[in-house]
Amino acid sequence: MSRKTDSTGSGKLWGGRFTGATDPTVERFSASIHFDKALARYDIRGSIAHARMLGESGIIPADDADTLVHGLEAIAAEIEAGDFPFDPALEDIHMNIESRLSDAVGPVAGRLHTGRSRNDQVATDLALYLRDACEAAQRSILDLRAILLERATEHIDTVLPGYTHLQRAQPVRLAHHWLAFFELLGRDAQRFRDAGQRLKECPLGAGAIAGSTLPLQREHTARALGFDAPTRNSMDSVSARDGALEFMAAAAICMVGLSRLAEELVIWSSSEFGFVELADAYSTGSSLMPQKKNPDVPEIVRGKTGRVVGNLVSLLTTLKGLPLTYNRDMQEDKEPLFDSAATLRDCLEVMAGTIATLEVNVERMATAAQDPMLLATDLAEALVREGVPFREAHETVGRIVAHCVGGGHNLGALSRETLQDFHADFSAGSAELLNIERSFAQRDLVGGTARTRVEAALTSARSEIAGVAADLGDGIET
Ligand code: ARG
């Protein structure tokens, strides 16, 4: 391994003012190459744009700029092929690449860092990384939403109890239930889109903190890297990490939603509920109990939510006491960020697979939804339709429920006369008033569970994801 040396004994690219070598423990302690190598392609893109700009603005000779660009392209290919010799002694990805460039093209490599600091370099790498990560998250969310929509379409007439407090509340269509997660995930996707929109300014040219005395053309590098413009304040450019925070916050929120979906699958796949059976491909067995089929996949999703939330808290905590501008603490941004991105991607993928392959036990769901108690609210609303104030109707039906619970009567089979003993305004017996089909049909309002409304929701969901897919297809910069 060739390590570039300066004229002093430290053996570092920054070694000019040093006379002593770095302690090996410090070298190990401060190195970030084992994780920031994930930024390699972005670092090279940034360096190529920078080198071209330096050449075109006459800051370095045009020939040298070409040499740098070709050298960097060769290194990109080497990294892509897995042949790059990452060296912890060279600290981070920036130094590793510059050092390798020096091996490849000789002293000309020393011109690459002209007018640049690792501070604006790493901020640029992160912005480029985050733009891709925001887009990748939107794609993964889209895939899961497409699966939910597919399964919802299949189950428009599957009825199950909807729950509040995990107590049976009112009957809903399974399509409606899954479309609830479709909505939630749609907002998650918007959060990633929105975070991506705020990464339109390029930090390159901010230097270490206060720009450069050299005539850098920041608009040039910004555009070359697909940004709209250079950042507007050099100090903010090198100290801001809110882009990473936003990504991790969006990831944490998305994971919390996934965790709730996961929790339902755990509950629904239990023998007590028996609403769904997870596919063999998405379940695991017990090493001891031969009969077991465990919902490990949703459980792990639920479990991984903790670490993604933790990643956000970790970077928030790292940043909270830092004075402007760059502080080395900020190197701690990367591991939680990369981990959140990878964990979210994996969780979205396995949840899509789990939902796509699970089997719905339509009968179990329907049986659970049959309980006439689930329509008690409808009985109160029947009185409201007769002109009775809701509070009075609610109280009346409460007494009827108590009568049924206490006396073992079926709420769905009370005669008109019995009902009228509780309130004179009942116009029919409960069998007529508490009809599940009618109950659905009456919930004919925006966001409601009437078949026509759920059909309309499915249709609009279809056109929404077609639009999102088209946007993602068009708007990608590589
Ligand atoms: N590895 C460093 C980080 O990720 C790069 C920036 C180093 N800058 C510095 N002044 N030491 O934060």
CSV table of C-alpha atoms in Angstrom, one decimal, residues 76-475:
chain,number,residue,atom,x,y,z
A,76,ALA,CA,-14.4,5.3,-10.0
A,77,ALA,CA,-14.1,2.2,-12.2
A,78,GLU,CA,-11.7,0.7,-9.7
A,79,ILE,CA,-14.1,1.3,-6.8
A,80,GLU,CA,-17.0,0.0,-8.9
A,81,ALA,CA,-15.0,-3.2,-9.6
A,82,GLY,CA,-14.2,-3.6,-5.9
A,83,ASP,CA,-10.5,-3.2,-6.5
A,84,PHE,CA,-9.8,0.0,-4.6
A,85,PRO,CA,-7.4,-0.4,-1.7
A,86,PHE,CA,-9.2,1.5,1.1
A,87,ASP,CA,-6.6,2.5,3.7
A,88,PRO,CA,-7.6,3.5,7.2
A,89,ALA,CA,-4.3,5.4,7.6
A,90,LEU,CA,-5.6,7.8,5.1
A,91,GLU,CA,-8.6,8.6,7.4
A,92,ASP,CA,-11.5,9.1,5.1
A,93,ILE,CA,-12.8,8.7,1.6
A,94,HIS,CA,-11.6,12.1,0.5
A,95,MET,CA,-8.0,11.4,1.4
A,96,ASN,CA,-8.1,7.9,0.1
A,97,ILE,CA,-9.2,9.1,-3.3
A,98,GLU,CA,-6.8,12.0,-3.5
A,99,SER,CA,-4.0,9.8,-2.5
A,100,ARG,CA,-4.9,7.2,-5.1
A,101,LEU,CA,-5.0,9.9,-7.7
A,102,SER,CA,-1.6,10.9,-6.7
A,103,ASP,CA,-0.4,7.3,-7.3
A,104,ALA,CA,-2.1,7.3,-10.7
A,105,VAL,CA,-1.3,10.7,-12.1
A,106,GLY,CA,1.6,12.0,-10.1
A,107,PRO,CA,2.2,15.5,-8.7
A,108,VAL,CA,-0.7,16.9,-10.8
A,109,ALA,CA,-3.0,15.4,-8.3
A,110,GLY,CA,-1.8,18.1,-5.9
A,111,ARG,CA,-3.9,20.6,-7.9
A,112,LEU,CA,-7.3,18.9,-7.2
A,113,HIS,CA,-7.8,20.3,-3.8
A,114,THR,CA,-7.3,23.9,-5.0
A,115,GLY,CA,-9.9,26.2,-3.5
A,116,ARG,CA,-11.5,23.3,-1.7
A,117,SER,CA,-11.6,21.9,1.8
A,118,ARG,CA,-12.8,18.6,3.1
A,119,ASN,CA,-15.5,20.6,4.8
A,120,ASP,CA,-17.3,21.7,1.7
A,121,GLN,CA,-16.3,18.5,0.0
A,122,VAL,CA,-18.1,16.3,2.5
A,123,ALA,CA,-21.1,18.6,2.6
A,124,THR,CA,-21.4,18.3,-1.1
A,125,ASP,CA,-21.0,14.5,-1.0
A,126,LEU,CA,-23.7,14.3,1.6
A,127,ALA,CA,-26.1,16.5,-0.4
A,128,LEU,CA,-25.5,14.3,-3.4
A,129,TYR,CA,-26.0,11.1,-1.4
A,130,LEU,CA,-29.1,12.4,0.3
A,131,ARG,CA,-30.7,13.4,-3.0
A,132,ASP,CA,-30.3,9.8,-4.2
A,133,ALA,CA,-31.4,8.4,-0.9
A,134,CYS,CA,-34.6,10.6,-0.8
A,135,GLU,CA,-35.4,9.3,-4.3
A,136,ALA,CA,-34.7,5.7,-3.4
A,137,ALA,CA,-36.9,5.9,-0.4
A,138,GLN,CA,-39.7,7.3,-2.5
A,139,ARG,CA,-39.3,4.3,-4.9
A,140,SER,CA,-39.4,1.8,-2.1
A,141,ILE,CA,-42.4,3.4,-0.6
A,142,LEU,CA,-44.1,3.4,-4.0
A,143,ASP,CA,-43.5,-0.4,-4.3
A,144,LEU,CA,-45.2,-1.1,-1.0
A,145,ARG,CA,-48.1,1.3,-1.8
A,146,ALA,CA,-48.6,-0.5,-5.1
A,147,ILE,CA,-48.8,-3.9,-3.2
A,148,LEU,CA,-51.2,-2.5,-0.7
A,149,LEU,CA,-53.4,-1.1,-3.5
A,150,GLU,CA,-53.3,-4.4,-5.3
A,151,ARG,CA,-54.4,-6.3,-2.2
A,152,ALA,CA,-57.0,-3.7,-1.3
A,153,THR,CA,-58.5,-4.0,-4.8
A,154,GLU,CA,-58.8,-7.7,-4.3
A,155,HIS,CA,-60.5,-7.3,-1.0
A,156,ILE,CA,-63.1,-4.6,-1.5
A,157,ASP,CA,-65.8,-6.9,-0.3
A,158,THR,CA,-63.9,-8.5,2.6
A,159,VAL,CA,-65.3,-7.2,5.8
A,160,LEU,CA,-63.6,-7.1,9.2
A,161,PRO,CA,-64.1,-5.3,12.4
A,162,GLY,CA,-62.3,-2.0,12.6
A,163,TYR,CA,-60.7,-1.5,16.0
A,164,THR,CA,-60.2,1.3,18.5
A,165,HIS,CA,-58.4,0.5,21.7
A,166,LEU,CA,-58.0,-2.9,20.1
A,167,GLN,CA,-61.7,-3.4,20.9
A,168,ARG,CA,-64.0,-4.2,18.0
A,169,ALA,CA,-65.5,-0.8,17.0
A,170,GLN,CA,-67.2,-0.8,13.6
A,171,PRO,CA,-67.1,-3.0,10.5
A,172,VAL,CA,-64.9,-1.9,7.7
A,173,ARG,CA,-63.8,-3.2,4.3
A,174,LEU,CA,-60.3,-4.7,4.3
A,175,ALA,CA,-59.7,-2.5,1.2
A,176,HIS,CA,-60.4,0.6,3.4
A,177,HIS,CA,-58.1,-0.7,6.1
A,178,TRP,CA,-55.2,-1.2,3.8
A,179,LEU,CA,-55.9,2.1,2.0
A,180,ALA,CA,-55.4,3.8,5.4
A,181,PHE,CA,-51.7,2.6,5.2
A,182,PHE,CA,-51.6,3.6,1.6
A,183,GLU,CA,-52.4,7.2,2.7
A,184,LEU,CA,-50.0,7.1,5.5
A,185,LEU,CA,-47.2,6.0,3.3
A,186,GLY,CA,-48.1,8.6,0.7
A,187,ARG,CA,-47.3,11.3,3.3
A,188,ASP,CA,-44.0,9.5,4.0
A,189,ALA,CA,-43.1,9.7,0.4
A,190,GLN,CA,-44.0,13.4,0.3
A,191,ARG,CA,-41.7,13.9,3.3
A,192,PHE,CA,-38.8,12.4,1.4
A,193,ARG,CA,-39.7,14.4,-1.7
A,194,ASP,CA,-39.8,17.5,0.3
A,195,ALA,CA,-36.5,16.8,2.0
A,196,GLY,CA,-35.0,16.2,-1.5
A,197,GLN,CA,-36.4,19.6,-2.7
A,198,ARG,CA,-34.4,21.4,0.0
A,199,LEU,CA,-31.1,19.9,-1.3
A,200,LYS,CA,-31.0,22.0,-4.4
A,201,GLU,CA,-28.0,24.2,-3.4
A,202,CYS,CA,-24.4,23.1,-3.7
A,203,PRO,CA,-21.9,23.7,-0.8
A,204,LEU,CA,-18.8,23.2,-3.1
A,205,GLY,CA,-16.8,26.4,-3.1
A,206,ALA,CA,-17.6,27.3,0.6
A,207,GLY,CA,-14.0,26.1,1.4
A,208,ALA,CA,-13.2,25.4,5.0
A,209,ILE,CA,-15.5,28.1,6.2
A,210,ALA,CA,-15.1,31.4,4.3
A,211,GLY,CA,-14.8,30.6,0.6
A,212,SER,CA,-11.6,31.1,-1.3
A,213,THR,CA,-9.4,33.9,-2.6
A,214,LEU,CA,-9.4,32.1,-6.0
A,215,PRO,CA,-12.0,32.9,-8.6
A,216,LEU,CA,-14.0,29.7,-8.2
A,217,GLN,CA,-17.1,29.5,-10.4
A,218,ARG,CA,-19.5,28.1,-8.0
A,219,GLU,CA,-22.5,28.3,-10.3
A,220,HIS,CA,-20.5,26.1,-12.7
A,221,THR,CA,-19.9,23.3,-10.3
A,222,ALA,CA,-23.4,23.6,-8.8
A,223,ARG,CA,-25.0,23.1,-12.3
A,224,ALA,CA,-22.6,20.3,-13.3
A,225,LEU,CA,-23.7,18.4,-10.2
A,226,GLY,CA,-27.4,18.9,-10.8
A,227,PHE,CA,-28.0,21.5,-8.2
A,228,ASP,CA,-30.0,24.7,-9.0
A,229,ALA,CA,-27.4,27.1,-7.5
A,230,PRO,CA,-24.5,27.4,-5.0
A,231,THR,CA,-25.4,27.7,-1.3
A,232,ARG,CA,-25.7,31.3,-0.2
A,233,ASN,CA,-23.5,31.3,3.0
A,234,SER,CA,-20.2,29.6,3.2
A,235,MET,CA,-20.4,29.1,7.0
A,236,ASP,CA,-23.9,27.6,6.8
A,237,SER,CA,-22.7,25.4,3.9
A,238,VAL,CA,-20.0,23.6,6.0
A,239,SER,CA,-21.9,23.4,9.3
A,240,ALA,CA,-25.4,22.4,8.2
A,241,ARG,CA,-26.5,18.8,8.6
A,242,ASP,CA,-30.3,19.4,8.7
A,243,GLY,CA,-30.6,17.7,5.3
A,244,ALA,CA,-29.4,14.5,7.0
A,245,LEU,CA,-31.7,15.2,10.0
A,246,GLU,CA,-34.7,15.6,7.7
A,247,PHE,CA,-34.0,12.3,6.0
A,248,MET,CA,-33.6,10.5,9.3
A,249,ALA,CA,-36.7,12.1,10.7
A,250,ALA,CA,-38.7,11.1,7.6
A,251,ALA,CA,-37.2,7.6,7.9
A,252,ALA,CA,-38.1,7.4,11.6
A,253,ILE,CA,-41.7,8.5,10.9
A,254,CYS,CA,-42.0,6.1,8.1
A,255,MET,CA,-40.7,3.3,10.2
A,256,VAL,CA,-43.2,4.1,13.0
A,257,GLY,CA,-45.9,3.6,10.4
A,258,LEU,CA,-44.4,0.4,9.1
A,259,SER,CA,-44.1,-0.8,12.7
A,260,ARG,CA,-47.8,-0.3,13.2
A,261,LEU,CA,-48.6,-2.2,10.1
A,262,ALA,CA,-46.2,-4.9,11.3
A,263,GLU,CA,-47.9,-5.0,14.6
A,264,GLU,CA,-51.3,-5.6,13.0
A,265,LEU,CA,-49.8,-8.5,11.0
A,266,VAL,CA,-48.4,-10.0,14.2
A,267,ILE,CA,-51.9,-9.7,15.8
A,268,TRP,CA,-53.8,-10.8,12.8
A,269,SER,CA,-51.6,-13.9,12.2
A,270,SER,CA,-52.1,-15.1,15.8
A,271,SER,CA,-54.4,-18.1,16.4
A,272,GLU,CA,-56.6,-15.8,18.5
A,273,PHE,CA,-57.4,-13.6,15.5
A,274,GLY,CA,-56.6,-15.9,12.6
A,275,PHE,CA,-57.3,-13.1,10.1
A,276,VAL,CA,-54.3,-13.8,7.9
A,277,GLU,CA,-51.7,-16.5,7.3
A,278,LEU,CA,-48.3,-15.3,6.4
A,279,ALA,CA,-46.6,-17.2,3.5
A,280,ASP,CA,-44.0,-19.7,4.4
A,281,ALA,CA,-41.5,-17.6,2.5
A,282,TYR,CA,-42.1,-14.8,4.9
A,283,SER,CA,-42.3,-16.7,8.2
A,284,THR,CA,-39.9,-18.7,10.3
A,285,GLY,CA,-40.3,-21.7,12.6
A,286,SER,CA,-39.3,-22.4,16.2
A,287,SER,CA,-36.1,-24.3,16.9
A,288,LEU,CA,-38.0,-26.1,19.7
A,289,MET,CA,-41.7,-26.1,19.0
A,290,PRO,CA,-42.4,-27.9,15.8
A,291,GLN,CA,-45.9,-26.5,15.4
A,292,LYS,CA,-44.9,-22.9,15.4
A,293,LYS,CA,-45.0,-20.5,12.4
A,294,ASN,CA,-43.7,-17.2,13.6
A,295,PRO,CA,-44.3,-13.7,12.2
A,296,ASP,CA,-40.6,-12.9,12.5
A,297,VAL,CA,-40.5,-10.6,9.5
A,298,PRO,CA,-43.0,-8.1,10.8
A,299,GLU,CA,-41.5,-8.5,14.3
A,300,ILE,CA,-38.1,-7.5,13.0
A,301,VAL,CA,-39.6,-4.6,11.2
A,302,ARG,CA,-41.2,-3.5,14.4
A,303,GLY,CA,-37.8,-4.1,16.2
A,304,LYS,CA,-35.8,-2.1,13.7
A,305,THR,CA,-38.0,0.9,14.2
A,306,GLY,CA,-36.2,1.5,17.5
A,307,ARG,CA,-32.8,1.9,15.8
A,308,VAL,CA,-34.1,4.2,13.1
A,309,VAL,CA,-35.6,6.4,15.7
A,310,GLY,CA,-32.4,6.1,17.7
A,311,ASN,CA,-30.3,7.2,14.6
A,312,LEU,CA,-32.3,10.4,14.4
A,313,VAL,CA,-31.9,11.1,18.1
A,314,SER,CA,-28.2,10.3,17.8
A,315,LEU,CA,-27.5,13.0,15.2
A,316,LEU,CA,-29.8,15.5,16.8
A,317,THR,CA,-27.8,15.0,20.0
A,318,THR,CA,-24.4,15.2,18.2
A,319,LEU,CA,-25.3,18.5,16.6
A,320,LYS,CA,-27.0,20.2,19.5
A,321,GLY,CA,-24.1,21.8,21.2
A,322,LEU,CA,-21.8,22.5,18.2
A,323,PRO,CA,-20.7,26.0,17.5
A,324,LEU,CA,-20.4,27.1,13.9
A,325,THR,CA,-18.9,25.8,11.7
A,326,TYR,CA,-17.4,22.4,11.0
A,327,ASN,CA,-16.5,20.3,14.0
A,328,ARG,CA,-15.1,16.8,13.8
A,329,ASP,CA,-18.1,15.5,15.8
A,330,MET,CA,-20.0,15.9,12.6
A,331,GLN,CA,-18.2,12.8,11.2
A,332,GLU,CA,-20.7,11.0,13.4
A,333,ASP,CA,-23.5,11.9,11.0
A,334,LYS,CA,-22.7,9.1,8.5
A,335,GLU,CA,-23.2,5.8,10.3
A,336,PRO,CA,-26.7,6.6,11.6
A,337,LEU,CA,-27.6,8.1,8.3
A,338,PHE,CA,-26.5,5.2,6.2
A,339,ASP,CA,-28.0,2.8,8.6
A,340,SER,CA,-31.4,4.5,8.5
A,341,ALA,CA,-31.4,4.5,4.7
A,342,ALA,CA,-30.5,0.8,4.5
A,343,THR,CA,-32.8,-0.3,7.2
A,344,LEU,CA,-35.8,1.6,5.8
A,345,ARG,CA,-35.1,0.2,2.4
A,346,ASP,CA,-35.0,-3.4,3.7
A,347,CYS,CA,-38.1,-3.0,5.9
A,348,LEU,CA,-40.1,-1.5,3.0
A,349,GLU,CA,-39.0,-4.4,0.8
A,350,VAL,CA,-39.9,-7.2,3.2
A,351,MET,CA,-43.2,-5.6,4.2
A,352,ALA,CA,-44.1,-5.4,0.5
A,353,GLY,CA,-43.3,-9.1,0.1
A,354,THR,CA,-45.1,-10.1,3.3
A,355,ILE,CA,-48.3,-8.3,2.3
A,356,ALA,CA,-48.1,-9.5,-1.3
A,357,THR,CA,-47.9,-13.1,-0.2
A,358,LEU,CA,-50.1,-13.4,2.9
A,359,GLU,CA,-53.4,-15.2,2.7
A,360,VAL,CA,-56.5,-13.5,4.0
A,361,ASN,CA,-59.0,-15.6,6.0
A,362,VAL,CA,-62.1,-13.9,4.7
A,363,GLU,CA,-64.5,-16.0,6.7
A,364,ARG,CA,-62.7,-15.3,10.0
A,365,MET,CA,-62.8,-11.6,9.3
A,366,ALA,CA,-66.5,-11.7,8.3
A,367,THR,CA,-67.4,-13.8,11.4
A,368,ALA,CA,-65.7,-11.3,13.7
A,369,ALA,CA,-67.5,-8.4,12.0
A,370,GLN,CA,-70.9,-10.1,12.3
A,371,ASP,CA,-71.4,-9.0,16.0
A,372,PRO,CA,-74.4,-6.7,15.9
A,373,MET,CA,-72.8,-4.7,18.7
A,374,LEU,CA,-70.5,-3.3,16.1
A,375,LEU,CA,-73.6,-1.5,14.7
A,376,ALA,CA,-74.7,0.1,17.9
A,377,THR,CA,-73.7,3.5,16.6
A,378,ASP,CA,-76.0,2.9,13.6
A,379,LEU,CA,-78.9,2.3,16.0
A,380,ALA,CA,-78.2,5.7,17.7
A,381,GLU,CA,-78.0,7.4,14.3
A,382,ALA,CA,-81.3,5.8,13.3
A,383,LEU,CA,-82.8,7.8,16.2
A,384,VAL,CA,-80.9,10.9,15.1
A,385,ARG,CA,-82.6,10.5,11.7
A,386,GLU,CA,-85.9,10.6,13.6
A,387,GLY,CA,-84.9,13.9,15.0
A,388,VAL,CA,-83.6,12.8,18.4
A,389,PRO,CA,-80.6,14.7,19.7
A,390,PHE,CA,-77.4,12.5,19.5
A,391,ARG,CA,-76.6,12.6,23.2
A,392,GLU,CA,-80.1,11.3,24.0
A,393,ALA,CA,-79.8,8.6,21.3
A,394,HIS,CA,-76.4,7.6,22.6
A,395,GLU,CA,-77.7,7.2,26.1
A,396,THR,CA,-80.8,5.3,24.9
A,397,VAL,CA,-78.7,2.8,22.9
A,398,GLY,CA,-76.3,2.5,25.9
A,399,ARG,CA,-79.2,1.3,28.0
A,400,ILE,CA,-80.3,-1.1,25.2
A,401,VAL,CA,-76.7,-2.5,25.1
A,402,ALA,CA,-76.7,-3.0,28.9
A,403,HIS,CA,-80.1,-4.8,28.6
A,404,CYS,CA,-78.6,-7.1,26.0
A,405,VAL,CA,-75.4,-7.8,27.8
A,406,GLY,CA,-77.1,-8.2,31.2
A,407,GLY,CA,-80.0,-10.4,29.9
A,408,GLY,CA,-78.1,-12.3,27.2
A,409,HIS,CA,-80.2,-10.8,24.4
A,410,ASN,CA,-79.0,-10.4,20.8
A,411,LEU,CA,-78.8,-6.7,19.9
A,412,GLY,CA,-79.6,-7.7,16.3
A,413,ALA,CA,-82.9,-9.4,17.1
A,414,LEU,CA,-84.8,-6.9,19.2
A,415,SER,CA,-88.4,-6.2,18.1
A,416,ARG,CA,-89.6,-2.7,17.3
A,417,GLU,CA,-91.7,-2.9,20.5
A,418,THR,CA,-88.8,-3.8,22.6
A,419,LEU,CA,-86.8,-0.9,21.1
A,420,GLN,CA,-89.7,1.4,21.7
A,421,ASP,CA,-89.7,0.5,25.4
A,422,PHE,CA,-86.4,2.4,25.4
A,423,HIS,CA,-87.4,5.2,23.0
A,424,ALA,CA,-90.7,5.9,21.3
A,425,ASP,CA,-89.1,7.1,18.2
A,426,PHE,CA,-87.7,3.8,16.9
A,427,SER,CA,-89.3,3.1,13.6
A,428,ALA,CA,-88.4,-0.5,13.1
A,429,GLY,CA,-86.9,-3.6,14.8
A,430,SER,CA,-83.1,-3.9,15.2
A,431,ALA,CA,-82.9,-6.6,12.5
A,432,GLU,CA,-84.0,-4.0,10.0
A,433,LEU,CA,-82.0,-1.2,11.5
A,434,LEU,CA,-78.8,-3.1,12.0
A,435,ASN,CA,-78.1,-4.5,8.6
A,436,ILE,CA,-74.4,-4.6,7.8
A,437,GLU,CA,-75.0,-4.0,4.0
A,438,ARG,CA,-77.1,-1.0,4.7
A,439,SER,CA,-74.7,0.2,7.3
A,440,PHE,CA,-71.9,0.3,4.7
A,441,ALA,CA,-74.2,1.8,2.0
A,442,GLN,CA,-75.1,4.6,4.4
A,443,ARG,CA,-71.5,5.5,5.0
A,444,ASP,CA,-71.6,7.3,1.7
A,445,LEU,CA,-69.4,10.2,2.4
A,446,VAL,CA,-65.9,11.3,1.5
A,447,GLY,CA,-63.4,9.0,3.2
A,448,GLY,CA,-66.2,6.6,4.1
A,449,THR,CA,-66.6,2.9,3.8
A,450,ALA,CA,-69.5,2.7,1.3
A,451,ARG,CA,-68.5,0.5,-1.6
A,452,THR,CA,-68.8,3.3,-4.1
A,453,ARG,CA,-66.6,5.5,-1.9
A,454,VAL,CA,-63.9,2.8,-1.5
A,455,GLU,CA,-64.1,2.1,-5.3
A,456,ALA,CA,-63.5,5.8,-5.9
A,457,ALA,CA,-60.6,5.7,-3.4
A,458,LEU,CA,-59.0,2.8,-5.2
A,459,THR,CA,-59.4,4.6,-8.5
A,460,SER,CA,-57.8,7.7,-7.2
A,461,ALA,CA,-55.1,5.7,-5.5
A,462,ARG,CA,-54.3,4.1,-8.9
A,463,SER,CA,-53.9,7.4,-10.6
A,464,GLU,CA,-51.9,8.8,-7.8
A,465,ILE,CA,-49.3,6.2,-7.9
A,466,ALA,CA,-49.2,6.3,-11.7
A,467,GLY,CA,-48.4,10.0,-11.3
A,468,VAL,CA,-45.8,9.4,-8.6
A,469,ALA,CA,-44.1,6.7,-10.7
A,470,ALA,CA,-44.0,9.0,-13.8
A,471,ASP,CA,-42.5,11.8,-11.7
A,472,LEU,CA,-39.8,9.4,-10.3
A,473,GLY,CA,-39.2,8.1,-13.7
A,474,ASP,CA,-38.6,11.5,-15.2
A,475,GLY,CA,-36.9,13.4,-12.4
